[in-house]
């Protein structure tokens, strides 16, 4: 149950900050690697969540 609360909280935070993040990512004066930073963060969070789970 605790994992569901974490996922709901992360989705709420993503929903709130998505317009700002999207503007930051697609800014033409920004660096070319900005979208890749976001994907690395998503992959790192997913890996950390999976690593915390105990194997059955």
PDB file of C-alpha atoms in Angstrom:
ATOM      1  CA  UNK A   1       0.000   0.000   0.000  1.00  0.00           C
ATOM      2  CA  UNK A   2       2.824   2.387   0.766  1.00  0.00           C
ATOM      3  CA  UNK A   3       4.133   2.049  -2.808  1.00  0.00           C
ATOM      4  CA  UNK A   4       0.780   3.185  -4.211  1.00  0.00           C
ATOM      5  CA  UNK A   5       0.900   6.348  -2.134  1.00  0.00           C
ATOM      6  CA  UNK A   6       4.381   7.102  -3.454  1.00  0.00           C
ATOM      7  CA  UNK A   7       3.265   6.632  -7.054  1.00  0.00           C
ATOM      8  CA  UNK A   8       0.219   8.846  -6.551  1.00  0.00           C
ATOM      9  CA  UNK A   9       2.381  11.532  -4.943  1.00  0.00           C
ATOM     10  CA  UNK A  10       4.908  11.401  -7.798  1.00  0.00           C
ATOM     11  CA  UNK A  11       2.125  11.629 -10.387  1.00  0.00           C
ATOM     12  CA  UNK A  12       0.629  14.626  -8.602  1.00  0.00           C
ATOM     13  CA  UNK A  13       4.004  16.372  -8.484  1.00  0.00           C
ATOM     14  CA  UNK A  14       4.597  15.584 -12.165  1.00  0.00           C
ATOM     15  CA  UNK A  15       1.159  16.958 -13.055  1.00  0.00           C
ATOM     16  CA  UNK A  16       1.771  20.183 -11.142  1.00  0.00           C
ATOM     17  CA  UNK A  17       5.250  20.851 -12.535  1.00  0.00           C
ATOM     18  CA  UNK A  18       4.771  19.478 -16.068  1.00  0.00           C
ATOM     19  CA  UNK A  19       4.098  22.846 -17.785  1.00  0.00           C
ATOM     20  CA  UNK A  20       7.255  24.361 -16.307  1.00  0.00           C
ATOM     21  CA  UNK A  21       9.363  21.301 -17.117  1.00  0.00           C
ATOM     22  CA  UNK A  22       8.016  21.099 -20.663  1.00  0.00           C
ATOM     23  CA  UNK A  23       8.817  24.765 -21.271  1.00  0.00           C
ATOM     24  CA  UNK A  24      12.315  24.246 -19.857  1.00  0.00           C
ATOM     25  CA  UNK A  25      12.935  21.197 -22.041  1.00  0.00           C
ATOM     26  CA  UNK A  26      11.743  22.663 -25.357  1.00  0.00           C
ATOM     27  CA  UNK A  27      13.330  26.087 -24.890  1.00  0.00           C
ATOM     28  CA  UNK A  28      15.217  26.796 -28.143  1.00  0.00           C
ATOM     29  CA  UNK A  29      18.033  28.601 -26.327  1.00  0.00           C
ATOM     30  CA  UNK A  30      18.557  25.626 -24.033  1.00  0.00           C
ATOM     31  CA  UNK A  31      21.100  22.859 -24.265  1.00  0.00           C
ATOM     32  CA  UNK A  32      20.466  19.940 -26.622  1.00  0.00           C
ATOM     33  CA  UNK A  33      20.772  17.374 -23.833  1.00  0.00           C
ATOM     34  CA  UNK A  34      17.926  18.632 -21.632  1.00  0.00           C
ATOM     35  CA  UNK A  35      15.410  15.951 -22.720  1.00  0.00           C
ATOM     36  CA  UNK A  36      18.024  13.294 -22.002  1.00  0.00           C
ATOM     37  CA  UNK A  37      18.465  14.599 -18.463  1.00  0.00           C
ATOM     38  CA  UNK A  38      14.767  14.030 -17.838  1.00  0.00           C
ATOM     39  CA  UNK A  39      14.915  10.478 -19.239  1.00  0.00           C
ATOM     40  CA  UNK A  40      17.950   9.629 -17.112  1.00  0.00           C
ATOM     41  CA  UNK A  41      16.080  10.855 -14.032  1.00  0.00           C
ATOM     42  CA  UNK A  42      13.029   8.745 -14.908  1.00  0.00           C
ATOM     43  CA  UNK A  43      15.192   5.656 -15.435  1.00  0.00           C
ATOM     44  CA  UNK A  44      17.118   6.253 -12.194  1.00  0.00           C
ATOM     45  CA  UNK A  45      13.910   6.609 -10.166  1.00  0.00           C
ATOM     46  CA  UNK A  46      12.444   3.464 -11.730  1.00  0.00           C
ATOM     47  CA  UNK A  47      15.647   1.542 -10.993  1.00  0.00           C
ATOM     48  CA  UNK A  48      15.707   2.766  -7.386  1.00  0.00           C
ATOM     49  CA  UNK A  49      12.094   1.706  -6.851  1.00  0.00           C
ATOM     50  CA  UNK A  50      12.748  -1.732  -8.348  1.00  0.00           C
ATOM     51  CA  UNK A  51      15.951  -2.204  -6.341  1.00  0.00           C
ATOM     52  CA  UNK A  52      14.114  -1.513  -3.080  1.00  0.00           C
ATOM     53  CA  UNK A  53      11.607  -4.308  -3.722  1.00  0.00           C
ATOM     54  CA  UNK A  54      12.499  -7.632  -2.160  1.00  0.00           C
ATOM     55  CA  UNK A  55      12.779 -10.597  -4.520  1.00  0.00           C
ATOM     56  CA  UNK A  56       9.989 -13.145  -4.066  1.00  0.00           C
TER      57      UNK A  56
END
